[in-house]
Each structure stands twice: as structure tokens, then as C-alpha cells.
mmCIF file of C-alpha atoms in Angstrom:
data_model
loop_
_atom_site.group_PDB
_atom_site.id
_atom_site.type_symbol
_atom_site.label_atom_id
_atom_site.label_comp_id
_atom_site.label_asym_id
_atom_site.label_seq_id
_atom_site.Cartn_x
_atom_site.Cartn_y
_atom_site.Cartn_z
ATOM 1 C CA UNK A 22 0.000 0.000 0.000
ATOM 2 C CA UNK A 23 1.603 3.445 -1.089
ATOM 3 C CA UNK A 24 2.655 5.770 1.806
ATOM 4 C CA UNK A 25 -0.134 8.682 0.782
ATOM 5 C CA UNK A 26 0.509 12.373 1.706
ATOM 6 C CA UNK A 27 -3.054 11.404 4.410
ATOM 7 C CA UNK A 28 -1.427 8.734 5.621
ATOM 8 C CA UNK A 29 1.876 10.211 6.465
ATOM 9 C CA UNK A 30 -0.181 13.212 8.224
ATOM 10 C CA UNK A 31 -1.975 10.872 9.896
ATOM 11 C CA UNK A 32 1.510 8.974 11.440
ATOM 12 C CA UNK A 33 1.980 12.326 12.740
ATOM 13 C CA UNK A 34 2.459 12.468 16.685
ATOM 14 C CA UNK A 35 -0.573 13.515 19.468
ATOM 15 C CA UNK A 36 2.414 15.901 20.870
ATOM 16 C CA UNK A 37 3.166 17.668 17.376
ATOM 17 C CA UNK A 38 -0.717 17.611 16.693
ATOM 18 C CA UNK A 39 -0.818 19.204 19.673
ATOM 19 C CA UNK A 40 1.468 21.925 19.405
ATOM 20 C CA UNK A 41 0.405 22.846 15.738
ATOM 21 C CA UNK A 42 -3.530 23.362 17.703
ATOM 22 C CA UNK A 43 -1.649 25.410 20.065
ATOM 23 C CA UNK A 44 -0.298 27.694 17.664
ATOM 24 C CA UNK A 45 -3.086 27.667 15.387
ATOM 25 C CA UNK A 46 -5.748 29.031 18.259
ATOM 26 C CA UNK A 47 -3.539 31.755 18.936
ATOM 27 C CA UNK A 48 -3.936 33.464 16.199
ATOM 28 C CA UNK A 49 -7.724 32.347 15.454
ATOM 29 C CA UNK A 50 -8.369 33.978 19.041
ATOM 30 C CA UNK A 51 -7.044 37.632 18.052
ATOM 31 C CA UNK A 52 -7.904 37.454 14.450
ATOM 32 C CA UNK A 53 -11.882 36.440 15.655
ATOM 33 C CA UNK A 54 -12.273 37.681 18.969
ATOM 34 C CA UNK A 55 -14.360 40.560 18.519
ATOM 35 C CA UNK A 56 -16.809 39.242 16.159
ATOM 36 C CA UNK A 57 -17.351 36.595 18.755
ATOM 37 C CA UNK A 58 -18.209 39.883 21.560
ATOM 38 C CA UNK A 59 -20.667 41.203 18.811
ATOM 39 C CA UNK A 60 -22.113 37.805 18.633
ATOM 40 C CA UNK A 61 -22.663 37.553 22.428
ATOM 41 C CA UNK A 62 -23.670 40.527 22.891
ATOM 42 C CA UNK A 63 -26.558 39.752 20.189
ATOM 43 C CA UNK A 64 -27.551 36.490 22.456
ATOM 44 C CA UNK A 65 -27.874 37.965 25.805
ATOM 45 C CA UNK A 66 -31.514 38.703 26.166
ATOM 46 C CA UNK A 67 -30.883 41.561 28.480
ATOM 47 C CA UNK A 68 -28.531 43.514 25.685
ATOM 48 C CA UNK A 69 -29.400 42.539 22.655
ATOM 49 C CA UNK A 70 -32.099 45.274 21.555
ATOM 50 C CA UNK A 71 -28.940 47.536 22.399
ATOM 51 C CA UNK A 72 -27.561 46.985 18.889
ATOM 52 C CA UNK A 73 -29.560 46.598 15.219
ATOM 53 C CA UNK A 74 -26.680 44.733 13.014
ATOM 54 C CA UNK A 75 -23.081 43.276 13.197
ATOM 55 C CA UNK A 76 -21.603 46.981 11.928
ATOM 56 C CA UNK A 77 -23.591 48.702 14.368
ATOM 57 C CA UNK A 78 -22.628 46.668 17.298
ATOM 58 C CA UNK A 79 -18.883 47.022 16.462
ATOM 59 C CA UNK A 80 -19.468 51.015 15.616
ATOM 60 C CA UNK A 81 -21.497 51.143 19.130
ATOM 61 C CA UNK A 82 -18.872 49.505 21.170
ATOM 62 C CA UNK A 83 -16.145 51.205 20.029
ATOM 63 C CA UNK A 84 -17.393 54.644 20.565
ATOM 64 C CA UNK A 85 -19.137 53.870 23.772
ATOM 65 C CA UNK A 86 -15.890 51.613 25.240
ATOM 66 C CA UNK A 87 -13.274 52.140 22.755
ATOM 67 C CA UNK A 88 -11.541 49.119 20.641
ATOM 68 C CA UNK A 89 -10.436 47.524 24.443
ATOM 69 C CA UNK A 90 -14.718 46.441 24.744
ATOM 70 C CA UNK A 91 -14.423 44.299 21.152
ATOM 71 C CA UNK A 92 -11.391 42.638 23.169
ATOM 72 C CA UNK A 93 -12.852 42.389 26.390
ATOM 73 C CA UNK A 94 -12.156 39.223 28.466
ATOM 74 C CA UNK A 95 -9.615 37.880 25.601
ATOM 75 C CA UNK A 96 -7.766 36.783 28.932
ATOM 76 C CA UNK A 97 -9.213 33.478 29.056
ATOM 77 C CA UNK A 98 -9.940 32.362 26.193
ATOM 78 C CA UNK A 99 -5.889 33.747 24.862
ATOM 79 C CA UNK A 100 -5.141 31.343 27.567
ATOM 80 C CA UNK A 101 -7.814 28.455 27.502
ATOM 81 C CA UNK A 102 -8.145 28.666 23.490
ATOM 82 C CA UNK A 103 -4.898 27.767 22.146
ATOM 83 C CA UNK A 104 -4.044 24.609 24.240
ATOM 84 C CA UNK A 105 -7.911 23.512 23.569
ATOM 85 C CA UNK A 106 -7.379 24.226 20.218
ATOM 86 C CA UNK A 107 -4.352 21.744 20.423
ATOM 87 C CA UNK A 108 -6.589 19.049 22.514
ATOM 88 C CA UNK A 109 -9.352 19.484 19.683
ATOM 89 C CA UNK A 110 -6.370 18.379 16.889
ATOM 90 C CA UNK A 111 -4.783 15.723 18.685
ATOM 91 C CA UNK A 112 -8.068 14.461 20.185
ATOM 92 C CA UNK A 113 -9.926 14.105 16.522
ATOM 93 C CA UNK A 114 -6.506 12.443 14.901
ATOM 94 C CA UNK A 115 -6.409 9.658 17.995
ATOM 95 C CA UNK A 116 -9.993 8.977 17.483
ATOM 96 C CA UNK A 117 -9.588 8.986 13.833
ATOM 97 C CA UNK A 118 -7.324 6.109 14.111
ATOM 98 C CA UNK A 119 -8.862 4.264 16.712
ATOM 99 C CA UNK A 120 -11.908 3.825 13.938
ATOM 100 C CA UNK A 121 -9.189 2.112 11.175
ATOM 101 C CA UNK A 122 -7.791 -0.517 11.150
ATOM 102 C CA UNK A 123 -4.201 0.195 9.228
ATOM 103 C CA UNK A 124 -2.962 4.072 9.920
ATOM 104 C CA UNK A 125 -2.802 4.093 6.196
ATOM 105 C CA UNK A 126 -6.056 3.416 5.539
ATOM 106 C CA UNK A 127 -8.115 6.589 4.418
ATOM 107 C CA UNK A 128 -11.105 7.630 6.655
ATOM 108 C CA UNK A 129 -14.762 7.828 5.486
ATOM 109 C CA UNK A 130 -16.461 11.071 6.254
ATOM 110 C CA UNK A 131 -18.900 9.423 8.650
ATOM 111 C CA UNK A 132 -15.772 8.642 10.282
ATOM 112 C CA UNK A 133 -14.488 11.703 10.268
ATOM 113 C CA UNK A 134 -17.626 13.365 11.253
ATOM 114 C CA UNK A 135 -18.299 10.318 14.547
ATOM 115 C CA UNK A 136 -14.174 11.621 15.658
ATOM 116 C CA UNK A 137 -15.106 14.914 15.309
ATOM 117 C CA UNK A 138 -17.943 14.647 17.404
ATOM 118 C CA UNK A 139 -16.709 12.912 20.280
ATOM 119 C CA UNK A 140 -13.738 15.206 19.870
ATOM 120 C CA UNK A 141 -16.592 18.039 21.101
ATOM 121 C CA UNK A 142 -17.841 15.997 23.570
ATOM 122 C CA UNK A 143 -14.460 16.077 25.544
ATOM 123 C CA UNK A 144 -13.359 18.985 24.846
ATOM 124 C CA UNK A 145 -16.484 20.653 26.551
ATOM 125 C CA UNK A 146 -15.438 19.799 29.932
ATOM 126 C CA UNK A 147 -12.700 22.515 29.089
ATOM 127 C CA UNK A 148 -14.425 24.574 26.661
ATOM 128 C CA UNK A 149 -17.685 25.287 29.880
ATOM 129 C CA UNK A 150 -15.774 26.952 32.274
ATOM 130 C CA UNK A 151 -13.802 29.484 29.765
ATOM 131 C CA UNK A 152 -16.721 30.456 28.029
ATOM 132 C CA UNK A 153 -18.269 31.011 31.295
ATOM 133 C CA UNK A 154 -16.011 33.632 32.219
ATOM 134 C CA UNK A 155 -15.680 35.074 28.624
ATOM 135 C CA UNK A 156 -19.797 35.420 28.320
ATOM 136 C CA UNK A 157 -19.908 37.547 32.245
ATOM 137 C CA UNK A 158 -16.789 40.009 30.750
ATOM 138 C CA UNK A 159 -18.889 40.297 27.329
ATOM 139 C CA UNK A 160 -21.836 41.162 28.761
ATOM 140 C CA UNK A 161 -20.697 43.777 30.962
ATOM 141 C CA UNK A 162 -21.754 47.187 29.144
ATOM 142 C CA UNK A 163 -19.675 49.731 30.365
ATOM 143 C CA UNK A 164 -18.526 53.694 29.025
ATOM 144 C CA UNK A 165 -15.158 53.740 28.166
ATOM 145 C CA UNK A 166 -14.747 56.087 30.930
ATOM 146 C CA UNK A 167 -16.202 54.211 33.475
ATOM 147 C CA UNK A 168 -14.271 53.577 37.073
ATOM 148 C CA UNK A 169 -15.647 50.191 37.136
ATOM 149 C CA UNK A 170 -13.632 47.194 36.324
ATOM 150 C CA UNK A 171 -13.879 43.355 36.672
ATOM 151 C CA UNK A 172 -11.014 40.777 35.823
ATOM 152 C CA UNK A 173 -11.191 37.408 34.777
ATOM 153 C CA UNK A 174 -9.649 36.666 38.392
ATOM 154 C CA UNK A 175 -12.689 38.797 39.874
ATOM 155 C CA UNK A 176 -15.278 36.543 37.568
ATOM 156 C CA UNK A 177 -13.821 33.078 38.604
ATOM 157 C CA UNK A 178 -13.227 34.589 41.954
ATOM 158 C CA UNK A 179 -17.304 35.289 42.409
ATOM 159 C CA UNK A 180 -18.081 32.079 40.530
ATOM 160 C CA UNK A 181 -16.323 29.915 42.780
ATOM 161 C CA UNK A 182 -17.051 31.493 46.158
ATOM 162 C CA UNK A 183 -20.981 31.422 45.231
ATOM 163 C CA UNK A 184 -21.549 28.256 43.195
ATOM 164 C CA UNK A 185 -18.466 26.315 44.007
ATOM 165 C CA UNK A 186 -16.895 23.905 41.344
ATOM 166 C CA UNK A 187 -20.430 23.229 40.239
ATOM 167 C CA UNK A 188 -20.989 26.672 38.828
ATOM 168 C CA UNK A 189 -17.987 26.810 36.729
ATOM 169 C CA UNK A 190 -20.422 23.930 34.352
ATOM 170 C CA UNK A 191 -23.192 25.761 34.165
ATOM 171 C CA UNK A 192 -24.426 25.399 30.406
ATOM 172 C CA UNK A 193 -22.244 21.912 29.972
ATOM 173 C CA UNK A 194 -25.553 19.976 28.276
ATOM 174 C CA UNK A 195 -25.748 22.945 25.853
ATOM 175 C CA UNK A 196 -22.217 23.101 25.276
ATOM 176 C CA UNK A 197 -21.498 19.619 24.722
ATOM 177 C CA UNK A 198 -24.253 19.842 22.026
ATOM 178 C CA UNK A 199 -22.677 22.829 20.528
ATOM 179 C CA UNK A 200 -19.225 21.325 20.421
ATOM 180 C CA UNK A 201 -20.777 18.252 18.547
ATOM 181 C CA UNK A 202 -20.386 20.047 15.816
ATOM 182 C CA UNK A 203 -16.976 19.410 15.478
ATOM 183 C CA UNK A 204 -17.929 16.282 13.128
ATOM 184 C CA UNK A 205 -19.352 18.428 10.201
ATOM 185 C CA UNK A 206 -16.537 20.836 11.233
ATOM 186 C CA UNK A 207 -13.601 18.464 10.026
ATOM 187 C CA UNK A 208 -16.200 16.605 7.957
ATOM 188 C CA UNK A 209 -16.542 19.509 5.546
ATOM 189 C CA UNK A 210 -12.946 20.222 5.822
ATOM 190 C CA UNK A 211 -11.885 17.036 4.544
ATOM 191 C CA UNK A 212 -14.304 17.067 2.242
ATOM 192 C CA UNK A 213 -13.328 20.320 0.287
ATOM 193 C CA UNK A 214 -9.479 19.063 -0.046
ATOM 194 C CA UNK A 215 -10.965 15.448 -1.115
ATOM 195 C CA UNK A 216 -12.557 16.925 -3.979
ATOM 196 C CA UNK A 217 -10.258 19.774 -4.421
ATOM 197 C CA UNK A 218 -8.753 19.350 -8.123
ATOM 198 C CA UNK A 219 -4.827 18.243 -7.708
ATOM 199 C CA UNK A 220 -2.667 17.809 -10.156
ATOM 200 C CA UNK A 221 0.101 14.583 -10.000
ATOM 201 C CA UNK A 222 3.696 14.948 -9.352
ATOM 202 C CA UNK A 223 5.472 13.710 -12.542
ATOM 203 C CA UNK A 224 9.076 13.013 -13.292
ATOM 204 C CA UNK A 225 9.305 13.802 -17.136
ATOM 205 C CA UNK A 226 12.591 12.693 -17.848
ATOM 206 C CA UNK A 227 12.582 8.974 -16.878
ATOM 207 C CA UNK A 228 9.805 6.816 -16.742
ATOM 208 C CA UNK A 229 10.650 3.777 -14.737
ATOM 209 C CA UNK A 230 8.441 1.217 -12.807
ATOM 210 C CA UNK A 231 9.121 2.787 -9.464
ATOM 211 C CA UNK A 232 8.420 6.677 -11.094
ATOM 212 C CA UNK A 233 5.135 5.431 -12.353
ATOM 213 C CA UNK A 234 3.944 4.861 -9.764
ATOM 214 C CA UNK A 235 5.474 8.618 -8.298
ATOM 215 C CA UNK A 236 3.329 10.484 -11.317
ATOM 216 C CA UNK A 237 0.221 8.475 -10.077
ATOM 217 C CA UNK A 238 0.826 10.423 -6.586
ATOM 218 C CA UNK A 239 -1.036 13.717 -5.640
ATOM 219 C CA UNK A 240 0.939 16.272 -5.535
ATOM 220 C CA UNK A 241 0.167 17.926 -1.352
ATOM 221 C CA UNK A 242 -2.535 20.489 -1.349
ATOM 222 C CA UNK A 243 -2.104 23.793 -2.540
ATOM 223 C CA UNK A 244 -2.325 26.822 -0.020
ATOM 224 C CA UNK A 245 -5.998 28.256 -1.729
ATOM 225 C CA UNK A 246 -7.385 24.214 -0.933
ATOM 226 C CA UNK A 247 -6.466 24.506 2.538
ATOM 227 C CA UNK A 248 -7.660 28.040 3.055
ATOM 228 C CA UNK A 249 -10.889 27.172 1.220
ATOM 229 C CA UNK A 250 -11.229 24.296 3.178
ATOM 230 C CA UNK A 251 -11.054 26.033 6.275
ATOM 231 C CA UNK A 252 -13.628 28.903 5.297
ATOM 232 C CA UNK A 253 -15.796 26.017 4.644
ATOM 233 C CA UNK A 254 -15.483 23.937 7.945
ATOM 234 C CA UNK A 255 -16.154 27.182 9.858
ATOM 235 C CA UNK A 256 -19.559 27.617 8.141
ATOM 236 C CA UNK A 257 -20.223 23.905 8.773
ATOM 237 C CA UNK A 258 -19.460 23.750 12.054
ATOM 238 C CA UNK A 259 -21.720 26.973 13.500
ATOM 239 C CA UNK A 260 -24.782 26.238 10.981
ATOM 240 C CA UNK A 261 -25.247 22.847 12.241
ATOM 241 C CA UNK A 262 -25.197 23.579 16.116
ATOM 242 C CA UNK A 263 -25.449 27.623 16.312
ATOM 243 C CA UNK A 264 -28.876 27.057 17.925
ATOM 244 C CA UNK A 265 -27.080 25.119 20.498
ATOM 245 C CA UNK A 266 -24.494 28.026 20.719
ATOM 246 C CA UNK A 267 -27.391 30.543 21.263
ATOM 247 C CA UNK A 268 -29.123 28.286 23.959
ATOM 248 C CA UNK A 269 -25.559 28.352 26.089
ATOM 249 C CA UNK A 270 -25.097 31.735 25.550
ATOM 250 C CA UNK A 271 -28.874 32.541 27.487
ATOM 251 C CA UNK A 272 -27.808 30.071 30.557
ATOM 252 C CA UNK A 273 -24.257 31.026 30.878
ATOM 253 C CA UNK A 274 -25.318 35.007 30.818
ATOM 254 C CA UNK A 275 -28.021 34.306 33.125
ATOM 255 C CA UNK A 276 -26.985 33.891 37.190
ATOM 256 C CA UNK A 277 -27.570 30.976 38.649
ATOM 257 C CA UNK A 278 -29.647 32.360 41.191
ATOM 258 C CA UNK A 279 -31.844 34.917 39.394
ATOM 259 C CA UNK A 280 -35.234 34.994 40.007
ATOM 260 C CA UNK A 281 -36.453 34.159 36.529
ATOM 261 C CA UNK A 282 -36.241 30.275 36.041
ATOM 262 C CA UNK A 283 -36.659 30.585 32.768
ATOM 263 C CA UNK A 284 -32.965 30.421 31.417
ATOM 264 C CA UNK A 285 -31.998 27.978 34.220
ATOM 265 C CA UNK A 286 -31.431 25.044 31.966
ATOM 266 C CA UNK A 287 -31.173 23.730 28.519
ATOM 267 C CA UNK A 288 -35.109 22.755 27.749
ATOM 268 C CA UNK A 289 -36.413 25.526 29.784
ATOM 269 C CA UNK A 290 -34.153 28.273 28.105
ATOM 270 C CA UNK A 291 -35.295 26.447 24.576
ATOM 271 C CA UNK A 292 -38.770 26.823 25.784
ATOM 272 C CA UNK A 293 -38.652 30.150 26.874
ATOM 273 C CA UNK A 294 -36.405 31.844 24.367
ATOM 274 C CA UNK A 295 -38.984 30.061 21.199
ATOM 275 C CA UNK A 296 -42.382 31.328 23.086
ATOM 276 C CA UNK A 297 -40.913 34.992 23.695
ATOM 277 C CA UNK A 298 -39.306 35.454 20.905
ATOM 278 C CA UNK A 299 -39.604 32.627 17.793
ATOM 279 C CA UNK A 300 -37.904 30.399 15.921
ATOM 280 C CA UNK A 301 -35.657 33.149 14.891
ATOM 281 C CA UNK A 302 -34.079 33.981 18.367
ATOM 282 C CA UNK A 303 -32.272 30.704 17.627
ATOM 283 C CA UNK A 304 -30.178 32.345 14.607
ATOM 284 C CA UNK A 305 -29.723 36.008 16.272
ATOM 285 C CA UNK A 306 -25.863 36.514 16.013
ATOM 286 C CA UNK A 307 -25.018 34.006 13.554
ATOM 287 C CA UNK A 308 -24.023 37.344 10.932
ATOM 288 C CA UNK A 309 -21.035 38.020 12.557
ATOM 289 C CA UNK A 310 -20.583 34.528 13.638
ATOM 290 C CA UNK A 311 -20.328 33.386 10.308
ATOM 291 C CA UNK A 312 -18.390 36.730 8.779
ATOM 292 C CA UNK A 313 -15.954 35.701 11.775
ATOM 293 C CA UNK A 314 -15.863 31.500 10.906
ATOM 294 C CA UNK A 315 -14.369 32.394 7.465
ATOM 295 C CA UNK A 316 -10.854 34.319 8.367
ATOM 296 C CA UNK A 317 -10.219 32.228 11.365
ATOM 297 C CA UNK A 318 -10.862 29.148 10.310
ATOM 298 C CA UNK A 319 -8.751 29.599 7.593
ATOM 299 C CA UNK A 320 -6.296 30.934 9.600
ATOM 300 C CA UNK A 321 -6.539 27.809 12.005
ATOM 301 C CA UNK A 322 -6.076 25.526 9.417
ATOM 302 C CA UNK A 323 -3.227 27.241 7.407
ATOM 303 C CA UNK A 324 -1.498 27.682 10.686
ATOM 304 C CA UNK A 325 -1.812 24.353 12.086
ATOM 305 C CA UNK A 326 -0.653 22.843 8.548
ATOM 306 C CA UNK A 327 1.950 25.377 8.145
ATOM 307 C CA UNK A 328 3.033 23.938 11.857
ATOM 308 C CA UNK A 329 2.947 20.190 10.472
ATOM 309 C CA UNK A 330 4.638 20.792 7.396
ATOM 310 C CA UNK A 331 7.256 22.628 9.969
ATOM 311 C CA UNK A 332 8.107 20.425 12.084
ATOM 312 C CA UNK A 333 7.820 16.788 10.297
#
């Protein structure tokens, strides 16, 4: 069996699969990060009439709390968000191969889609608690003038002294859901470079058994596949579970002990969020959410193959 460009990447180490994540949710963090506040911001039920569309809500915040409110909370997710983003590679590639038999063997997209999809699943147990702490900084509507300040340390701080460890997974069942979506994530991703055109690497000059068999080899994806590819995953991956992601965003902005029972857990907030408001409450947000999937997920990708191509 020929040693394919797939296989070879997928020979590639947990710890280098790792890294690569590492480096590659770095910079999808600063390139996306305020797209993701505008996108909160649209969720939260107490703020969301504040703004009318994506440009609007990135005009607002800037004048009202300069460009520091479209980066507000980055602490935690700059520091959660890369090494998940590394967890999320190496998870998917060891439950990739724990579906085939022979590490050369190439994946089918249900395949692909069932490791993406329990890669979510574990990586919410991470993924709850920072997105806690990044939805109470979001949320917070301040002047840019304002006295008043709140940390990340201040957030945890309050979180742990009230609710305990429990309150630090408040929102898991919606977020596991969300992060499910991992499998059409790397699903589409995989598919775009499968049926990407490539040409084959030829040797022109000799034409031997042994470089026969070299012409008949892809030559490695070019840079456009993989930053198509990426665009593509990104759009995948929110359309399929942004309800989900809306959902989390209504119980993890809501406190735990607020009167109003409405947003205390998944069903209830579905419940309450389709009577007030529709089946369209379920989309609010996804404009910038999707305007922000395309640059960093092709970022992410390019990075993290960049990274692989780097170091192996």
C-alpha cells in the first residue's frame, strides 16, 4: 500500500498535533475575537435590543468603550483557546485512528464526522468553564470612561465562592451539544481538499516502474485548498449547532440564582427563548458569527498545517 501524503499526516504524533492546535488558536483567538463579543452581545436577552446589526454593534462599542470592549475578556480564552485548540487536533486524529484498522487506511467522512464529534464531547469539559467567564466580561456594558472594572480573576473569583466547582459547568448539556459540531466541522474540511482538483507529481525525464507509480501520486494540497477548506469547515461547524451556541449563551449570561427560572437550563431556556421570541431567536448573532468562521478558520487551518509541514 503506497505511503499517501493522508497517511503520512496521519503517522503524525498527538504531541506535534498538539502543538500545531496550540499555535493555530492563537492566532484564530485575536484574528476572531471581537466578532465573537458582537455575537454575544446579540444572544444575551438583556442587551441585545442595544444593537440593530453586526456593523452597528462594532461602531457602538467602540465609541461607547473604545476598541479595548471588542477585546474584552480575551484573557481566558488567549489562555484556555490555544491549548484547547491543540486538545481538539490531537483528540480528533487519535480517534480517527482508533476507527481504522491500518494508519494508512483513508477515513470515510462518517468517520471523520463520529471523531469529530466525540472530539466536542471532551473537549467541553474545558471549553464550559472558559466560556463562562468570557460570556460575564462580554456582557458587561460599560462607558469607556467608566471607574468600574472586573477581571477574569474577579469573575472566577465570584463564581467559585458562590456556586463552588459546580458553577464553573453551568451550560455543559448545551455546550457539549454545541461542540458536537466538530464532526461536520472536520467533515466539511476534509471534504473540500478530497474533492479539491490536484494535479500529480510527474518526473518527465525517466519513466521507470518505481516513477510510475510517483506520477500516479497527488501532488500535497495547494495553499488556496487549505484556506478554502477552512472557510468552509467554519460555516459547517456553526450552521449545524449555532442554535445550540445561542441556547448556552442565554444560561451562561443568566446567574444561577436569578429569580427568573426561565434560562436555568437547557429545555427551559429552549422553551422560553422560542415562546418569547420565535424560531428566529435561535439564529440572532449568527451574521457576525459566520463573517468571523471564514478568516479564522482559515487561519486555524493554514497555521496548524503550516506547523505540520514545519516540524515533520
Amino acid at each position: 500500500m503506497k505511503d499517501t501524503p493522508e497517511a503520512k499526516l496521519r503517522q503524525i504524533s498527538p504531541a506535534l498535533d498538539f502543538l500545531a492546535g496550540t499555535v493555530a488558536g492563537m492566532a484564530a483567538v485575536v484574528v476572531g475575537y471581537p466578532f465573537d463579543t458582537v455575537k454575544v452581545r446579540f444572544q444575551s436577552p438583556q442587551i441585545a435590543s442595544k444593537y440593530r446589526s453586526t456593523l452597528h454593534a462594532i461602531l457602538t462599542i467602540i465609541r461607547e468603550e473604545r476598541m479595548r470592549g471588542l477585546y474584552r475578556g480575551i484573557a481566558a480564552p488567549l489562555a484556555g483557546a490555544p491549548p484547547l485548540n491543540g486538545l481538539v487536533f490531537s483528540s480528533y486524529r487519535s480517534l480517527l485512528r482508533a476507527q481504522l484498522d491500518d494508519d494508512q487506511a483513508t477515513p470515510t467522512l462518517t468517520q471523520v464526522n463520529l471523531a469529530g464529534a466525540g472530539t466536542g464531547i471532551i473537549c467541553s469539559l474545558i471549553t464550559t468553564p472558559a466560556e463562562l467567564v468570557k460570556i460575564h466580561q462580554q456582557t458587561l456594558v460599560r462607558s469607556a470612561y467608566s471607574a468600574v472594572t472586573l477581571s477574569d480573576r474577579d469573575v472566577i473569583l465570584h463564581i467559585w465562592r458562590t456556586h463552588g466547582l459546580r458553577g464553573f459547568y453551568r451550560g455543559i448539556t448545551a455546550t457539549a451539544l454545541r461542540d458536537i459540531g466538530y464532526g461536520a466541522y472536520f467533515a466539511a474540511y476534509e471534504a473540500t481538499l478530497r474533492y479539491w482538483p490536484r494535479p500529480h507529481a510527474s518526473l518527465p525525464e525517466q519513466h521507470s516502474t518505481c516513477n510510475k507509480e510517483v506520477e500516479l501520486t497527488p501532488a500535497p494540497h495547494p495553499w488556496l485548498a487549505l484556506l478554502t477548506a477552512g472557510g468552509m469547515a467554519g460555516i459547517a461547524g456553526w450552521i449545524v449547532t449555532f442554535p445550540f451556541d445561542v441556547v448556552k449563551t442565554r444560561v451562561q449570561s443568566t446567574p444561577a440564582n436569578a429569580p427568573n427560572k426561565l434560562y436555568r437550563s437547557t429545555w427551559s431556556t429552549i422553551i422560553a427563548s422560542y415562546r418569547a421570541e420565535g424560531v428566529g431567536v435561535f439564529f440572532r448573532g449568527l451574521a457576525p458569527t459566520l463573517i468571523r468562521a471564514i478568516p479564522v478558520n482559515m487561519v486555524t487551518f493554514a497555521t496548524f498545517e503550516a506547523v505540520i509541514h514545519l516540524c515533520s
